[in-house]
mmCIF file with all atom_site columns, C-alpha atoms in Angstrom:
data_model
loop_
_atom_site.group_PDB
_atom_site.id
_atom_site.type_symbol
_atom_site.label_atom_id
_atom_site.label_alt_id
_atom_site.label_comp_id
_atom_site.label_asym_id
_atom_site.label_entity_id
_atom_site.label_seq_id
_atom_site.pdbx_PDB_ins_code
_atom_site.Cartn_x
_atom_site.Cartn_y
_atom_site.Cartn_z
_atom_site.occupancy
_atom_site.B_iso_or_equiv
_atom_site.pdbx_formal_charge
_atom_site.auth_seq_id
_atom_site.auth_comp_id
_atom_site.auth_asym_id
_atom_site.auth_atom_id
_atom_site.pdbx_PDB_model_num
ATOM 1   C CA . GLU E 1 1   ? 27.952 -29.195 -1.463  1.00 46.00 ? 756 GLU E CA 1
ATOM 2   C CA . ASP E 1 2   ? 30.583 -27.102 -1.850  1.00 48.00 ? 757 ASP E CA 1
ATOM 3   C CA . ASP E 1 3   ? 31.074 -25.223 -5.173  1.00 51.00 ? 758 ASP E CA 1
ATOM 4   C CA . GLY E 1 4   ? 34.550 -23.982 -4.452  1.00 51.00 ? 759 GLY E CA 1
ATOM 5   C CA . GLY E 1 5   ? 33.025 -20.209 -3.820  1.00 52.00 ? 760 GLY E CA 1
ATOM 6   C CA . ASP E 1 6   ? 31.788 -18.135 -1.399  1.00 53.00 ? 761 ASP E CA 1
ATOM 7   C CA . ASP E 1 7   ? 28.584 -15.958 -1.465  1.00 52.00 ? 762 ASP E CA 1
ATOM 8   C CA . GLN E 1 8   ? 31.118 -12.841 -2.496  1.00 52.00 ? 763 GLN E CA 1
ATOM 9   C CA . SER E 1 9   ? 31.645 -14.867 -5.413  1.00 57.00 ? 764 SER E CA 1
ATOM 10  C CA . THR E 1 10  ? 28.292 -15.816 -6.692  1.00 61.00 ? 765 THR E CA 1
ATOM 11  C CA . LEU E 1 11  ? 26.846 -13.823 -10.149 1.00 56.00 ? 766 LEU E CA 1
ATOM 12  C CA . TRP E 1 12  ? 24.002 -12.096 -8.309  1.00 56.00 ? 767 TRP E CA 1
ATOM 13  C CA . THR E 1 13  ? 26.162 -10.415 -5.446  1.00 59.00 ? 768 THR E CA 1
ATOM 14  C CA . THR E 1 14  ? 28.379 -9.573  -8.262  1.00 53.00 ? 769 THR E CA 1
ATOM 15  C CA . PHE E 1 15  ? 25.450 -8.082  -10.223 1.00 54.00 ? 770 PHE E CA 1
ATOM 16  C CA . GLU E 1 16  ? 24.025 -6.479  -7.380  1.00 55.00 ? 771 GLU E CA 1
ATOM 17  C CA . HIS E 1 17  ? 27.409 -4.637  -6.616  1.00 56.00 ? 772 HIS E CA 1
ATOM 18  C CA . ARG E 1 18  ? 27.356 -3.469  -10.178 1.00 59.00 ? 773 ARG E CA 1
ATOM 19  C CA . GLN E 1 19  ? 24.124 -2.009  -10.725 1.00 64.00 ? 774 GLN E CA 1
ATOM 20  C CA . ASP E 1 20  ? 21.499 -0.558  -8.495  1.00 76.00 ? 775 ASP E CA 1
ATOM 21  C CA . PRO E 1 21  ? 18.534 -2.555  -7.733  1.00 78.00 ? 776 PRO E CA 1
ATOM 22  C CA . MET E 1 22  ? 15.871 -0.001  -7.991  1.00 79.00 ? 777 MET E CA 1
ATOM 23  C CA . ILE E 1 23  ? 17.386 0.755   -11.890 1.00 82.00 ? 778 ILE E CA 1
ATOM 24  C CA . TYR E 1 24  ? 17.172 -2.961  -12.560 1.00 80.00 ? 779 TYR E CA 1
ATOM 25  C CA . PHE E 1 25  ? 13.957 -3.741  -11.481 1.00 79.00 ? 780 PHE E CA 1
ATOM 26  C CA . ALA E 1 26  ? 12.946 -0.433  -13.484 1.00 81.00 ? 781 ALA E CA 1
ATOM 27  C CA . GLN E 1 27  ? 14.812 -2.096  -16.717 1.00 82.00 ? 782 GLN E CA 1
ATOM 28  C CA . ILE E 1 28  ? 12.404 -5.260  -15.680 1.00 80.00 ? 783 ILE E CA 1
ATOM 29  C CA . MET E 1 29  ? 9.342  -3.283  -15.642 1.00 80.00 ? 784 MET E CA 1
ATOM 30  C CA . SER E 1 30  ? 10.237 -1.352  -18.971 1.00 80.00 ? 785 SER E CA 1
ATOM 31  C CA . SER E 1 31  ? 9.801  -4.509  -21.262 1.00 78.00 ? 786 SER E CA 1
ATOM 32  C CA . PHE E 1 32  ? 6.093  -4.229  -19.755 1.00 79.00 ? 787 PHE E CA 1
ATOM 33  C CA . THR E 1 33  ? 5.281  -1.028  -20.567 1.00 79.00 ? 788 THR E CA 1
ATOM 34  C CA . ARG E 1 34  ? 7.123  -1.320  -24.279 1.00 76.00 ? 789 ARG E CA 1
ATOM 35  C CA . CYS E 1 35  ? 4.332  -3.854  -24.945 1.00 77.00 ? 790 CYS E CA 1
ATOM 36  C CA . THR E 1 36  ? 1.492  -1.725  -24.269 1.00 87.00 ? 791 THR E CA 1
ATOM 37  C CA . ALA E 1 37  ? 2.453  1.421   -24.588 1.00 89.00 ? 792 ALA E CA 1
ATOM 38  C CA . ASN E 1 38  ? 2.086  1.252   -28.614 1.00 87.00 ? 793 ASN E CA 1
ATOM 39  C CA . GLU E 1 39  ? -1.263 0.038   -28.158 1.00 88.00 ? 794 GLU E CA 1
ATOM 40  C CA . LEU E 1 40  ? -1.893 2.901   -26.096 1.00 88.00 ? 795 LEU E CA 1
ATOM 41  C CA . CYS E 1 41  ? -1.103 5.691   -28.716 1.00 90.00 ? 796 CYS E CA 1
ATOM 42  C CA . GLN E 1 42  ? -3.133 3.754   -31.145 1.00 90.00 ? 797 GLN E CA 1
ATOM 43  C CA . HIS E 1 43  ? -6.146 3.854   -29.549 1.00 92.00 ? 798 HIS E CA 1
ATOM 44  C CA . VAL E 1 44  ? -6.238 7.204   -27.503 1.00 92.00 ? 799 VAL E CA 1
ATOM 45  C CA . ASP E 1 45  ? -6.550 10.552  -29.595 1.00 93.00 ? 800 ASP E CA 1
ATOM 46  C CA . LEU E 1 46  ? -3.897 13.401  -27.869 1.00 93.00 ? 801 LEU E CA 1
ATOM 47  C CA . LYS E 1 47  ? -4.140 15.942  -30.746 1.00 94.00 ? 802 LYS E CA 1
ATOM 48  C CA . SER E 1 48  ? -5.916 18.564  -28.130 1.00 95.00 ? 803 SER E CA 1
ATOM 49  C CA . TYR E 1 49  ? -3.046 18.047  -25.466 1.00 95.00 ? 804 TYR E CA 1
ATOM 50  C CA . SER E 1 50  ? 0.103  19.884  -25.431 1.00 94.00 ? 805 SER E CA 1
ATOM 51  C CA . THR E 1 51  ? 1.863  18.284  -22.407 1.00 94.00 ? 806 THR E CA 1
ATOM 52  C CA . LEU E 1 52  ? 1.888  14.541  -20.880 1.00 93.00 ? 807 LEU E CA 1
ATOM 53  C CA . LEU E 1 53  ? 2.780  14.114  -17.339 1.00 93.00 ? 808 LEU E CA 1
ATOM 54  C CA . ASP E 1 54  ? 3.517  10.484  -16.626 1.00 92.00 ? 809 ASP E CA 1
ATOM 55  C CA . VAL E 1 55  ? 3.576  10.002  -12.649 1.00 91.00 ? 810 VAL E CA 1
ATOM 56  C CA . GLY E 1 56  ? 5.859  7.247   -11.752 1.00 90.00 ? 811 GLY E CA 1
ATOM 57  C CA . GLY E 1 57  ? 7.270  7.607   -15.223 1.00 90.00 ? 812 GLY E CA 1
ATOM 58  C CA . SER E 1 58  ? 10.352 5.280   -14.165 1.00 91.00 ? 813 SER E CA 1
ATOM 59  C CA . LEU E 1 59  ? 12.729 5.075   -17.079 1.00 91.00 ? 814 LEU E CA 1
ATOM 60  C CA . GLY E 1 60  ? 10.540 7.118   -19.233 1.00 93.00 ? 815 GLY E CA 1
ATOM 61  C CA . ASP E 1 61  ? 9.178  4.688   -21.981 1.00 92.00 ? 816 ASP E CA 1
ATOM 62  C CA . LEU E 1 62  ? 5.632  5.889   -22.134 1.00 93.00 ? 817 LEU E CA 1
ATOM 63  C CA . SER E 1 63  ? 6.508  9.623   -22.352 1.00 94.00 ? 818 SER E CA 1
ATOM 64  C CA . ARG E 1 64  ? 9.341  8.219   -24.969 1.00 93.00 ? 819 ARG E CA 1
ATOM 65  C CA . THR E 1 65  ? 6.296  6.401   -26.843 1.00 93.00 ? 820 THR E CA 1
ATOM 66  C CA . VAL E 1 66  ? 3.968  8.469   -26.620 1.00 95.00 ? 821 VAL E CA 1
ATOM 67  C CA . LEU E 1 67  ? 6.044  11.014  -27.894 1.00 96.00 ? 822 LEU E CA 1
ATOM 68  C CA . GLN E 1 68  ? 6.954  9.320   -31.197 1.00 94.00 ? 823 GLN E CA 1
ATOM 69  C CA . TRP E 1 69  ? 3.454  8.993   -31.959 1.00 95.00 ? 824 TRP E CA 1
ATOM 70  C CA . ASN E 1 70  ? 2.559  12.976  -31.163 1.00 95.00 ? 825 ASN E CA 1
ATOM 71  C CA . SER E 1 71  ? 5.391  14.922  -32.379 1.00 95.00 ? 826 SER E CA 1
ATOM 72  C CA . HIS E 1 72  ? 3.496  18.228  -30.869 1.00 96.00 ? 827 HIS E CA 1
ATOM 73  C CA . LEU E 1 73  ? 3.478  17.108  -27.331 1.00 95.00 ? 828 LEU E CA 1
ATOM 74  C CA . ASN E 1 74  ? 6.500  17.587  -24.679 1.00 96.00 ? 829 ASN E CA 1
ATOM 75  C CA . ALA E 1 75  ? 6.523  15.159  -21.810 1.00 95.00 ? 830 ALA E CA 1
ATOM 76  C CA . PHE E 1 76  ? 7.560  15.100  -17.885 1.00 94.00 ? 831 PHE E CA 1
ATOM 77  C CA . SER E 1 77  ? 8.235  11.836  -16.426 1.00 94.00 ? 832 SER E CA 1
ATOM 78  C CA . MET E 1 78  ? 8.442  12.258  -12.627 1.00 93.00 ? 833 MET E CA 1
ATOM 79  C CA . ASP E 1 79  ? 9.787  9.698   -10.303 1.00 92.00 ? 834 ASP E CA 1
ATOM 80  C CA . LEU E 1 80  ? 12.257 9.144   -7.332  1.00 89.00 ? 835 LEU E CA 1
ATOM 81  C CA . PRO E 1 81  ? 15.781 10.908  -7.953  1.00 89.00 ? 836 PRO E CA 1
ATOM 82  C CA . SER E 1 82  ? 18.006 7.562   -8.636  1.00 85.00 ? 837 SER E CA 1
ATOM 83  C CA . LEU E 1 83  ? 15.373 6.866   -11.560 1.00 87.00 ? 838 LEU E CA 1
ATOM 84  C CA . THR E 1 84  ? 15.493 10.201  -13.125 1.00 91.00 ? 839 THR E CA 1
ATOM 85  C CA . ARG E 1 85  ? 19.133 10.772  -12.887 1.00 91.00 ? 840 ARG E CA 1
ATOM 86  C CA . TYR E 1 86  ? 19.545 7.405   -14.624 1.00 90.00 ? 841 TYR E CA 1
ATOM 87  C CA . ALA E 1 87  ? 16.729 7.757   -17.203 1.00 91.00 ? 842 ALA E CA 1
ATOM 88  C CA . GLN E 1 88  ? 18.152 11.473  -18.130 1.00 92.00 ? 843 GLN E CA 1
ATOM 89  C CA . ALA E 1 89  ? 21.230 10.463  -18.584 1.00 91.00 ? 844 ALA E CA 1
ATOM 90  C CA . GLN E 1 90  ? 20.150 8.086   -21.503 1.00 87.00 ? 845 GLN E CA 1
ATOM 91  C CA . ASN E 1 91  ? 17.530 11.124  -23.123 1.00 91.00 ? 846 ASN E CA 1
ATOM 92  C CA . GLU E 1 92  ? 17.769 12.210  -26.271 1.00 91.00 ? 847 GLU E CA 1
ATOM 93  C CA . ASN E 1 93  ? 14.944 13.440  -26.634 1.00 94.00 ? 848 ASN E CA 1
ATOM 94  C CA . PRO E 1 94  ? 14.392 17.666  -25.994 1.00 95.00 ? 849 PRO E CA 1
ATOM 95  C CA . ARG E 1 95  ? 10.825 17.492  -25.670 1.00 96.00 ? 850 ARG E CA 1
ATOM 96  C CA . MET E 1 96  ? 10.987 15.232  -22.754 1.00 95.00 ? 851 MET E CA 1
ATOM 97  C CA . LYS E 1 97  ? 12.070 15.886  -19.444 1.00 94.00 ? 852 LYS E CA 1
ATOM 98  C CA . PHE E 1 98  ? 12.827 14.165  -16.285 1.00 94.00 ? 853 PHE E CA 1
ATOM 99  C CA . VAL E 1 99  ? 11.522 15.747  -13.068 1.00 93.00 ? 854 VAL E CA 1
ATOM 100 C CA . THR E 1 100 ? 12.474 14.355  -9.384  1.00 91.00 ? 855 THR E CA 1
ATOM 101 C CA . GLY E 1 101 ? 8.835  13.827  -7.351  1.00 88.00 ? 856 GLY E CA 1
ATOM 102 C CA . ASP E 1 102 ? 7.375  11.773  -5.166  1.00 84.00 ? 857 ASP E CA 1
ATOM 103 C CA . PHE E 1 103 ? 3.674  11.553  -6.093  1.00 80.00 ? 858 PHE E CA 1
ATOM 104 C CA . PHE E 1 104 ? 3.165  10.823  -2.504  1.00 82.00 ? 859 PHE E CA 1
ATOM 105 C CA . ASP E 1 105 ? 4.439  14.279  -1.386  1.00 76.00 ? 860 ASP E CA 1
ATOM 106 C CA . ALA E 1 106 ? 2.220  17.467  -1.402  1.00 71.00 ? 861 ALA E CA 1
ATOM 107 C CA . ARG E 1 107 ? 4.069  19.638  -2.888  1.00 77.00 ? 862 ARG E CA 1
ATOM 108 C CA . TRP E 1 108 ? 4.872  18.481  -6.637  1.00 77.00 ? 863 TRP E CA 1
ATOM 109 C CA . PRO E 1 109 ? 8.026  19.881  -8.333  1.00 80.00 ? 864 PRO E CA 1
ATOM 110 C CA . GLU E 1 110 ? 7.983  23.332  -9.681  1.00 82.00 ? 865 GLU E CA 1
ATOM 111 C CA . GLU E 1 111 ? 8.175  22.205  -13.487 1.00 79.00 ? 866 GLU E CA 1
ATOM 112 C CA . ILE E 1 112 ? 5.287  20.911  -13.194 1.00 78.00 ? 867 ILE E CA 1
ATOM 113 C CA . VAL E 1 113 ? 3.159  23.359  -11.090 1.00 74.00 ? 868 VAL E CA 1
ATOM 114 C CA . GLU E 1 114 ? 4.105  25.530  -13.921 1.00 76.00 ? 869 GLU E CA 1
ATOM 115 C CA . GLN E 1 115 ? 3.087  23.886  -16.733 1.00 71.00 ? 870 GLN E CA 1
ATOM 116 C CA . SER E 1 116 ? -0.293 23.527  -15.028 1.00 61.00 ? 871 SER E CA 1
#
């Protein structure tokens, strides 16, 4: 069946060319995080902590939510470079920092090592 177009004109192909697939995947996964992060904050007492490290933090939704519930905390959200660059560009919270790293790597980013 001929739909009058070729593969280059499909909606999906157009989308793929305009957005990084990793960021698109992270945005989808963030919807799941937002559903559970508030629940976590209702049941976990973080008063005795000063810093949150969200390893594999993606776009920072968990960190963002935890900071909303805990004004005394600072947070690091660590993930791969393309995700952290995108997330940092969207970040408006001075208590939250995005750190590039790979949790499979034996050397962790200095920003995180200095906090421990």
